[in-house]
Short mmCIF file of C-alpha atoms in Angstrom, two decimals:
data_model
loop_
_atom_site.label_atom_id
_atom_site.label_comp_id
_atom_site.label_asym_id
_atom_site.label_seq_id
_atom_site.Cartn_x
_atom_site.Cartn_y
_atom_site.Cartn_z
CA MET A 250 31.99 -16.25 -19.88
CA ASP A 251 29.39 -13.58 -19.71
CA ALA A 252 28.07 -11.43 -16.90
CA ASP A 253 25.33 -13.72 -16.02
CA ASP A 254 27.66 -16.90 -15.82
CA LYS A 255 30.00 -14.93 -13.42
CA ILE A 256 27.28 -14.09 -11.38
CA LEU A 257 26.19 -17.72 -11.02
CA GLU A 258 29.65 -18.82 -10.21
CA GLN A 259 30.12 -16.21 -7.68
CA LEU A 260 26.59 -17.30 -6.20
CA GLN A 261 27.65 -20.94 -6.04
CA LYS A 262 31.04 -20.09 -4.50
CA SER A 263 29.55 -17.95 -1.81
CA LYS A 264 26.92 -20.67 -1.28
CA GLU A 265 29.45 -23.49 -0.69
CA GLU A 266 31.53 -21.21 1.98
CA LEU A 267 28.01 -20.68 3.74
CA LYS A 268 27.23 -24.14 3.77
CA ARG A 269 30.50 -25.11 5.43
CA MET A 270 29.68 -22.56 8.24
CA PHE A 271 26.58 -24.18 8.73
CA MET A 272 28.11 -27.38 9.17
CA ALA A 273 31.22 -26.34 11.35
CA PRO A 274 30.71 -26.39 15.19
CA THR A 275 29.26 -23.34 16.60
CA GLU A 276 29.86 -22.77 20.32
CA THR A 277 26.52 -20.94 21.17
CA LEU A 278 22.84 -21.65 20.69
CA SER A 279 22.67 -17.65 20.02
CA GLY A 280 25.26 -18.16 17.13
CA LYS A 281 23.36 -20.89 15.38
CA LEU A 282 19.74 -19.01 15.53
CA GLY A 283 21.37 -15.66 14.80
CA LEU A 284 22.80 -17.27 11.47
CA ILE A 285 19.52 -18.68 10.53
CA ASP A 286 17.62 -15.68 11.47
CA ALA A 287 20.04 -13.66 9.25
CA ILE A 288 19.65 -15.98 6.26
CA GLN A 289 15.85 -16.12 6.48
CA ARG A 290 15.58 -12.17 6.77
CA LEU A 291 17.80 -11.68 3.76
CA GLY A 292 15.64 -13.80 1.63
CA VAL A 293 18.15 -16.59 0.71
CA SER A 294 17.00 -19.70 2.97
CA TYR A 295 15.67 -21.62 0.36
CA HIS A 296 19.27 -22.04 -0.78
CA PHE A 297 19.73 -24.00 2.68
CA GLU A 298 16.47 -25.71 3.57
CA SER A 299 18.22 -28.74 4.61
CA GLU A 300 21.13 -27.20 6.34
CA ILE A 301 18.46 -24.92 8.51
CA ASP A 302 15.93 -28.25 9.10
CA GLU A 303 19.17 -30.29 10.62
CA ILE A 304 20.02 -27.26 12.90
CA LEU A 305 16.59 -26.53 13.90
CA GLN A 306 15.70 -30.32 14.53
CA GLU A 307 19.02 -30.32 16.85
CA VAL A 308 17.95 -27.35 19.07
CA HIS A 309 14.35 -28.56 19.23
CA THR A 310 15.79 -32.21 20.45
CA ASN A 311 18.09 -30.60 22.75
CA PRO A 312 16.14 -27.49 24.04
CA PRO A 313 17.81 -24.63 25.92
CA CYS A 314 18.79 -24.91 29.41
CA PHE A 315 18.26 -21.59 31.55
CA LYS A 316 21.61 -22.47 33.23
CA ASP A 317 23.59 -21.84 30.37
CA ASP A 318 25.22 -18.41 30.26
CA ASP A 319 24.46 -17.77 26.70
CA LEU A 320 20.69 -17.76 27.03
CA ASN A 321 18.59 -14.55 27.54
CA LEU A 322 15.30 -13.34 26.49
CA CYS A 323 16.50 -12.41 22.89
CA THR A 324 17.88 -15.86 22.57
CA ILE A 325 14.82 -17.77 23.97
CA ALA A 326 12.24 -15.74 21.84
CA LEU A 327 14.23 -16.41 18.60
CA TRP A 328 14.43 -19.94 19.67
CA PHE A 329 10.62 -19.97 20.00
CA ARG A 330 9.83 -17.93 16.75
CA LEU A 331 12.25 -20.16 14.49
CA LEU A 332 10.84 -23.27 15.63
CA ARG A 333 7.18 -22.43 15.28
CA GLN A 334 7.84 -20.81 12.12
CA GLN A 335 9.39 -24.13 10.86
CA GLY A 336 6.22 -26.20 12.18
CA TYR A 337 7.35 -27.29 15.72
CA ASN A 338 5.10 -27.46 18.35
CA VAL A 339 7.07 -25.63 21.11
CA SER A 340 5.42 -24.59 24.52
CA CYS A 341 5.18 -20.69 25.25
CA ASP A 342 5.62 -21.81 28.78
CA ILE A 343 9.40 -21.26 28.60
CA PHE A 344 8.36 -17.52 28.87
CA ASN A 345 7.30 -18.08 32.23
CA GLU A 346 10.77 -17.67 33.30
CA PHE A 347 10.79 -13.93 32.59
CA ARG A 348 7.55 -13.27 34.66
CA ASP A 349 7.46 -11.98 38.47
CA GLU A 350 5.65 -13.65 41.35
CA LYS A 351 2.50 -11.68 40.09
CA GLY A 352 2.51 -13.19 36.80
CA HIS A 353 3.63 -10.27 35.05
CA PHE A 354 6.57 -9.67 32.71
CA LYS A 355 9.60 -8.44 34.64
CA ALA A 356 10.14 -4.73 34.51
CA SER A 357 13.83 -5.04 34.12
CA LEU A 358 13.21 -6.37 30.83
CA THR A 359 12.56 -3.14 29.24
CA SER A 360 15.93 -1.94 29.48
CA ASP A 361 16.94 -4.85 26.92
CA VAL A 362 15.45 -3.60 23.55
CA ASN A 363 16.98 -6.38 21.66
CA GLY A 364 15.10 -9.23 24.18
CA MET A 365 12.16 -6.90 23.69
CA LEU A 366 12.15 -6.87 19.86
CA SER A 367 12.52 -10.42 19.78
CA LEU A 368 9.58 -11.33 22.17
CA TYR A 369 7.66 -9.10 20.01
CA GLU A 370 8.21 -11.13 16.83
CA ALA A 371 7.79 -14.38 18.22
CA ALA A 372 4.46 -13.25 20.30
CA HIS A 373 2.72 -12.88 16.71
CA LEU A 374 3.00 -16.69 16.35
CA GLY A 375 0.82 -17.31 19.42
CA LEU A 376 -2.08 -19.60 19.23
CA ARG A 377 -5.62 -19.11 20.79
CA GLY A 378 -5.54 -19.46 24.32
CA GLU A 379 -1.78 -18.85 24.83
CA ASP A 380 -2.42 -15.81 27.01
CA ILE A 381 1.13 -15.40 27.89
CA LEU A 382 1.75 -14.50 24.74
CA ASP A 383 -1.05 -12.17 24.54
CA GLU A 384 0.27 -10.36 27.31
CA ALA A 385 3.80 -10.53 25.62
CA LEU A 386 2.76 -8.62 22.69
CA ALA A 387 0.83 -6.03 24.64
CA PHE A 388 3.93 -5.61 26.97
CA THR A 389 6.27 -5.49 24.26
CA THR A 390 4.48 -3.14 21.85
CA THR A 391 3.98 -0.64 24.78
CA HIS A 392 7.63 -0.52 25.67
CA LEU A 393 8.99 -0.47 22.07
CA GLU A 394 6.58 2.31 21.12
CA SER A 395 8.03 4.24 23.93
CA VAL A 396 11.48 3.71 22.62
CA VAL A 397 10.20 5.48 19.16
CA SER A 398 8.04 8.17 20.58
CA HIS A 399 10.67 9.34 23.19
CA ASP A 400 13.22 9.11 20.89
CA ILE A 401 15.31 6.77 23.12
CA LYS A 402 18.65 6.27 21.82
CA ALA A 403 19.28 2.57 20.84
CA ALA A 404 22.68 1.07 19.63
CA GLY A 405 23.18 0.86 16.20
CA ASN A 406 20.19 0.17 13.82
CA LEU A 407 18.21 -0.86 16.58
CA GLN A 408 15.84 2.18 16.22
CA LYS A 409 15.17 1.46 12.93
CA LYS A 410 14.51 -2.38 13.27
CA VAL A 411 12.07 -1.16 16.12
CA THR A 412 10.30 1.29 14.06
CA HIS A 413 10.27 -1.31 11.15
CA ALA A 414 9.02 -4.20 13.32
CA LEU A 415 6.09 -1.96 14.67
CA ASN A 416 4.99 -0.79 11.29
CA ARG A 417 5.34 -4.33 9.91
CA PRO A 418 5.91 -7.35 12.15
CA LEU A 419 7.78 -10.22 10.22
CA ARG A 420 4.70 -12.53 10.30
CA LYS A 421 2.82 -10.16 8.33
CA GLY A 422 5.64 -8.81 5.95
CA LEU A 423 6.21 -9.83 2.17
CA PRO A 424 9.60 -11.94 1.64
CA ARG A 425 11.10 -9.75 -1.02
CA LEU A 426 10.21 -6.30 0.83
CA GLU A 427 11.64 -7.78 4.20
CA ALA A 428 14.87 -8.89 2.30
CA ILE A 429 15.72 -5.59 0.68
CA HIS A 430 14.85 -3.80 4.11
CA TYR A 431 17.10 -6.05 6.06
CA ILE A 432 19.98 -5.90 3.40
CA SER A 433 20.35 -2.24 4.51
CA ILE A 434 20.08 -2.98 8.01
CA TYR A 435 22.63 -5.83 8.09
CA GLN A 436 25.23 -4.23 6.06
CA GLU A 437 25.48 -1.46 8.71
CA GLU A 438 26.22 -3.83 11.47
CA ASP A 439 29.74 -4.43 12.84
CA SER A 440 28.93 -7.98 13.18
CA HIS A 441 27.72 -8.77 9.47
CA ASN A 442 29.15 -11.62 7.80
CA LYS A 443 30.54 -10.34 4.58
CA THR A 444 30.26 -13.55 2.86
CA LEU A 445 26.44 -13.59 3.63
CA LEU A 446 25.99 -10.23 2.91
CA ASN A 447 27.35 -10.37 -0.60
CA PHE A 448 25.62 -13.41 -1.29
CA ALA A 449 22.18 -11.81 -0.57
CA LYS A 450 22.92 -8.82 -2.77
CA LEU A 451 23.89 -11.14 -5.38
CA ASP A 452 20.90 -13.52 -5.09
CA PHE A 453 18.51 -10.49 -4.76
CA ASN A 454 19.66 -9.07 -8.28
CA ALA A 455 19.79 -12.31 -9.65
CA VAL A 456 16.00 -13.13 -8.53
CA GLN A 457 15.03 -9.60 -9.32
CA ALA A 458 15.98 -10.05 -13.02
CA GLN A 459 14.02 -13.49 -13.17
CA HIS A 460 10.88 -11.76 -11.86
CA GLN A 461 11.49 -8.88 -14.55
CA LYS A 462 11.42 -11.28 -17.34
CA GLU A 463 8.49 -13.15 -16.07
CA VAL A 464 6.79 -9.92 -16.21
CA CYS A 465 7.47 -9.18 -19.74
CA ASN A 466 6.33 -12.70 -20.77
CA ILE A 467 3.03 -12.44 -18.93
CA LYS A 468 2.59 -9.08 -20.39
CA LYS A 469 3.19 -10.62 -23.96
CA TRP A 470 0.59 -13.00 -22.96
CA TRP A 471 -2.01 -10.50 -21.77
CA LYS A 472 -1.32 -8.23 -25.16
CA ASN A 473 -2.12 -11.15 -26.97
CA LEU A 474 -5.30 -11.54 -25.24
CA ASP A 475 -6.19 -8.14 -26.69
CA PHE A 476 -8.49 -7.50 -23.57
CA ALA A 477 -7.75 -3.83 -24.00
CA THR A 478 -9.81 -3.73 -27.13
CA LYS A 479 -12.36 -6.71 -26.73
CA LEU A 480 -13.10 -5.50 -22.95
CA PRO A 481 -12.03 -2.02 -22.65
CA TYR A 482 -14.08 -1.80 -18.99
CA ALA A 483 -11.30 -4.51 -17.46
CA ARG A 484 -8.34 -2.97 -15.70
CA ASP A 485 -4.79 -4.17 -17.04
CA ARG A 486 -3.43 -5.38 -13.27
CA ILE A 487 -0.75 -7.62 -14.29
CA VAL A 488 2.12 -5.92 -12.62
CA GLU A 489 -0.18 -5.38 -9.42
CA CYS A 490 -1.36 -9.08 -9.52
CA TYR A 491 2.38 -10.20 -9.95
CA PHE A 492 3.56 -8.38 -6.77
CA TRP A 493 0.57 -10.11 -4.78
CA ILE A 494 2.22 -13.39 -5.94
CA MET A 495 5.33 -12.58 -4.27
CA GLY A 496 3.69 -13.15 -0.99
CA VAL A 497 3.04 -16.59 -1.91
CA TYR A 498 6.49 -17.45 -3.55
CA PHE A 499 9.32 -15.40 -4.73
CA GLU A 500 11.87 -18.39 -5.05
CA PRO A 501 13.27 -18.86 -8.85
CA GLN A 502 12.19 -22.87 -8.62
CA TYR A 503 8.45 -21.73 -8.56
CA SER A 504 8.28 -19.95 -12.01
CA VAL A 505 5.94 -22.03 -13.51
CA ALA A 506 3.68 -21.87 -10.66
CA ARG A 507 3.88 -17.76 -10.51
CA MET A 508 2.81 -18.00 -14.14
CA ILE A 509 -0.12 -19.80 -13.67
CA LEU A 510 -1.12 -18.32 -10.67
CA LEU A 511 -0.78 -14.87 -12.07
CA LYS A 512 -2.84 -15.88 -14.82
CA VAL A 513 -5.69 -17.03 -12.75
CA ILE A 514 -5.55 -13.93 -10.68
CA SER A 515 -5.60 -11.77 -13.78
CA MET A 516 -8.81 -13.46 -15.11
CA ILE A 517 -10.43 -13.35 -11.47
CA SER A 518 -9.79 -9.79 -12.07
CA VAL A 519 -11.39 -9.41 -15.46
CA ILE A 520 -14.36 -11.47 -14.37
CA ASP A 521 -14.51 -9.35 -11.08
CA ASP A 522 -14.96 -6.22 -13.47
CA THR A 523 -17.37 -7.84 -15.66
CA TYR A 524 -19.62 -8.73 -12.87
CA ASP A 525 -19.25 -5.40 -10.94
CA ALA A 526 -19.35 -2.82 -13.69
CA PHE A 527 -20.52 -4.19 -17.04
CA GLY A 528 -22.64 -7.20 -17.46
CA SER A 529 -26.20 -7.48 -17.10
CA TYR A 530 -28.30 -9.60 -14.58
CA GLU A 531 -29.22 -12.01 -17.55
CA GLU A 532 -25.39 -12.13 -18.96
CA LEU A 533 -23.91 -12.83 -15.56
CA GLU A 534 -26.31 -15.74 -15.07
CA LEU A 535 -25.34 -17.17 -18.37
CA PHE A 536 -21.74 -16.88 -17.73
CA THR A 537 -22.04 -18.31 -14.32
CA GLU A 538 -23.83 -21.37 -15.48
CA ALA A 539 -21.04 -21.83 -18.10
CA ILE A 540 -18.64 -21.77 -15.45
CA GLU A 541 -20.33 -24.39 -13.56
CA ARG A 542 -20.63 -26.78 -16.69
CA TRP A 543 -17.13 -26.13 -17.28
CA ASP A 544 -17.29 -27.36 -20.89
CA VAL A 545 -16.16 -25.59 -24.27
CA SER A 546 -19.50 -26.04 -25.83
CA ALA A 547 -21.17 -23.72 -23.09
CA ILE A 548 -19.37 -20.80 -25.06
CA ASP A 549 -21.85 -20.60 -27.66
CA LEU A 550 -24.57 -19.74 -24.98
CA LEU A 551 -22.57 -16.36 -23.94
CA PRO A 552 -22.63 -12.88 -25.30
CA GLU A 553 -19.92 -12.13 -27.57
CA TYR A 554 -17.85 -10.10 -25.42
CA MET A 555 -17.75 -12.83 -22.47
CA LYS A 556 -16.41 -15.59 -25.22
CA PRO A 557 -12.76 -14.21 -25.07
CA ILE A 558 -13.16 -14.32 -21.13
CA TYR A 559 -14.69 -18.09 -21.02
CA ARG A 560 -12.07 -19.27 -23.60
CA ALA A 561 -8.97 -17.87 -21.66
CA LEU A 562 -10.28 -19.36 -18.50
CA LEU A 563 -10.30 -22.85 -20.18
CA ASP A 564 -7.17 -22.42 -21.79
CA ILE A 565 -5.36 -21.35 -18.48
CA TYR A 566 -6.53 -24.75 -16.80
CA ASP A 567 -5.65 -26.72 -19.97
CA GLU A 568 -2.08 -25.16 -19.45
CA ILE A 569 -2.33 -26.41 -15.68
CA GLU A 570 -3.30 -29.89 -16.79
CA ALA A 571 -0.50 -29.94 -19.23
CA GLU A 572 2.24 -28.65 -16.75
CA THR A 573 1.32 -31.13 -14.23
CA ALA A 574 1.16 -33.79 -16.58
CA LYS A 575 4.83 -33.39 -17.63
CA GLU A 576 5.43 -34.64 -13.90
CA GLY A 577 3.26 -37.62 -14.26
CA ARG A 578 0.41 -36.09 -11.92
CA SER A 579 -2.96 -35.23 -13.08
CA PHE A 580 -4.55 -31.78 -11.87
CA CYS A 581 -6.50 -33.49 -8.69
CA VAL A 582 -8.10 -30.57 -6.97
CA HIS A 583 -10.45 -32.59 -5.20
CA TYR A 584 -7.67 -34.58 -3.39
CA ALA A 585 -5.64 -31.76 -2.75
CA LYS A 586 -8.49 -29.99 -0.95
CA GLU A 587 -9.48 -33.18 1.01
CA ALA A 588 -5.70 -33.56 2.28
CA LEU A 589 -5.91 -30.00 3.29
CA ILE A 590 -9.08 -30.31 5.12
CA GLN A 591 -7.82 -33.46 6.99
CA ARG A 592 -4.60 -31.90 7.91
CA TRP A 593 -6.42 -28.54 9.10
CA PRO A 594 -10.21 -29.14 9.52
CA GLN A 595 -10.93 -25.51 10.50
CA LEU A 596 -10.18 -24.00 7.17
CA PRO A 597 -13.53 -24.57 5.14
CA SER A 598 -15.20 -22.63 7.94
CA LEU A 599 -12.50 -19.94 7.99
CA ALA A 600 -12.69 -19.67 4.24
CA TRP A 601 -16.52 -19.30 4.35
CA GLU A 602 -16.19 -16.53 7.14
CA ILE A 603 -13.68 -14.70 4.73
CA LEU A 604 -15.99 -15.04 1.94
CA GLN A 605 -18.93 -13.47 4.16
CA THR A 606 -16.80 -11.06 5.41
CA GLU A 607 -15.80 -9.76 1.95
CA ARG A 608 -19.57 -9.78 0.89
CA SER A 609 -20.63 -8.16 3.81
CA LEU A 610 -17.99 -5.22 3.21
CA ASN A 611 -19.10 -4.93 -0.60
CA GLY A 612 -19.42 -1.26 -1.10
CA SER A 613 -17.49 -0.12 1.97
CA PRO A 614 -14.48 2.05 1.58
CA MET A 615 -11.30 -0.09 0.55
CA ALA A 616 -9.66 0.90 3.47
CA LEU A 617 -12.32 -0.40 5.83
CA LYS A 618 -12.41 -3.71 3.85
CA SER A 619 -8.75 -3.98 4.20
CA LEU A 620 -8.57 -3.20 7.61
CA GLN A 621 -11.20 -6.01 8.68
CA LEU A 622 -10.18 -8.70 6.28
CA GLN A 623 -6.57 -7.96 7.61
CA GLN A 624 -7.69 -8.77 11.16
CA LEU A 625 -9.64 -11.79 10.10
CA PHE A 626 -6.55 -13.28 8.32
CA ALA A 627 -4.66 -12.24 11.48
CA ASP A 628 -6.93 -14.16 13.65
CA SER A 629 -6.96 -17.13 11.45
CA TRP A 630 -3.41 -18.12 12.70
CA THR A 631 -4.62 -18.30 16.19
CA THR A 632 -7.18 -20.62 15.22
CA LEU A 633 -4.64 -23.54 14.49
CA SER A 634 -4.64 -25.98 17.44
CA PRO A 635 -1.21 -27.18 18.86
CA ILE A 636 -2.12 -30.28 17.02
CA SER A 637 -1.69 -28.60 13.68
CA LEU A 638 2.11 -28.09 14.64
CA SER A 639 2.92 -31.16 16.36
CA LYS A 640 4.15 -33.13 13.37
CA ARG A 641 6.08 -31.22 10.85
CA GLU A 642 6.70 -34.07 8.59
CA ASN A 643 2.93 -34.02 7.74
CA MET A 644 2.60 -30.43 6.84
CA LEU A 645 1.58 -29.48 3.19
CA PRO A 646 3.75 -27.37 1.46
CA GLN A 647 4.87 -19.63 2.48
CA ARG A 648 19.67 -3.57 -7.81
CA LEU A 649 22.07 -3.65 -5.20
CA SER A 650 25.61 -2.89 -5.41
CA ALA A 651 27.81 -6.07 -4.02
CA THR A 652 30.68 -5.11 -1.67
#
C-alpha cells in the first residue's frame, strides 16, 4: 500500500468515526451547532452534507426556547447564522430578547466576547429592511474593535479570532484560506476534537495535492496554446485565475468544473488584454462580430493574431459540450439562465448594475475599483427577499502535520 492509499484509508476511517458522532445523541443545542460550525470552518463540511442537513432540519423544526439553560447570545447567533447559510428563512426577531426596554442592545452583552463575535458573524447575513441586524453589526463592530485596540485580554485564541473576523468576516472569506487559518486556531483550543482536527489536516493536504496537480495540467494546456509567442502582450494569469476559482468551489468532486471555468476565465483575461492594450478599433469590431456569430467560419475574417484566441475559445465550449454530454445533458445556458431568473428575479438588474459600475470605474485606481465593487457585491446579499430563503428545496446549486 503506497502513501496515498494509506492517507485515503486513514481519511475514510476518521470520516466514519465522525459520522457516528453526528448520529450519536447530543445533550445540548450548542454542542450540535458547535460541531457543525467547526466542521464548516475547517473546510470538511462537504464530507457530511446529509448529516448537516439532517441536524439543521431538526433544529429548524424545533427552534430554541429561551427557558433552556443552554441558550445564550453565542448559541442563538450561531443557530441563526448556520440556518441562514443553509437557506432557511429564520426571523431576526429572535435577537429582540437581547435588547433593553429602549430598543438598544443590552450593555451587559459587551462582557461576553464570544457572544459578541457570534452575533457579529450572524449580522453579516442580514437582508434589506432587517434593521436589528444592521444595529447588531454596528454594535458588535464597535465593541469588538475595543477588544483589539485596548488589548483587552480574552481567553485562549479569542483575541486572534476577533482580529481575524474584523479583518475578514466569514461571509467574505475564501473557504480554503479560512480553513487553514481555523486549523491553526482550533488545534490550540482545549476542547478541540482530536479526530476532527486530524481529519481536517489530512483532508487539507489531500485536496491541496489535487489542486497542485490541476494547476500543473492547466499550465500544460496554456503552454500548448503558445500564447507567450503568438500573443506576447497577453498576461499569464493561470495561477491567479485558479486562486479565484477557489472562491467558487474547491471540493475535489468539482475538478472538471474547475478546469473548464479556469480555461474560460483565462481566455477572458486574454481577450481583455487584447481589447485594452493591443487591438485596433477596426480589429476589435471584427472580433466582436465573430463572437456574436459564434461560428468557426468567422475565423477567416479575423487578423492572424486573433485567430488563435477565437479558435481556443470555441474549443473550450466544445469541451464543455462534450463533458456535459457524458452525463446525458446538453449545454443549455438559456434554460439555466431562465431558472435562475425565476428563482431570483432581481439578479439581471444586479448584474447590469455591476457591469455599469465596472465600466464607470474604468481607468480608476485598482484599489478604488475593488472597494466599490466589493461594496456592490456586499449589498447584493441584502437585496434577496425572505421568499428567496423560504424554500430550500428549490435553491439552485458556494502542508500540515497531522497530530
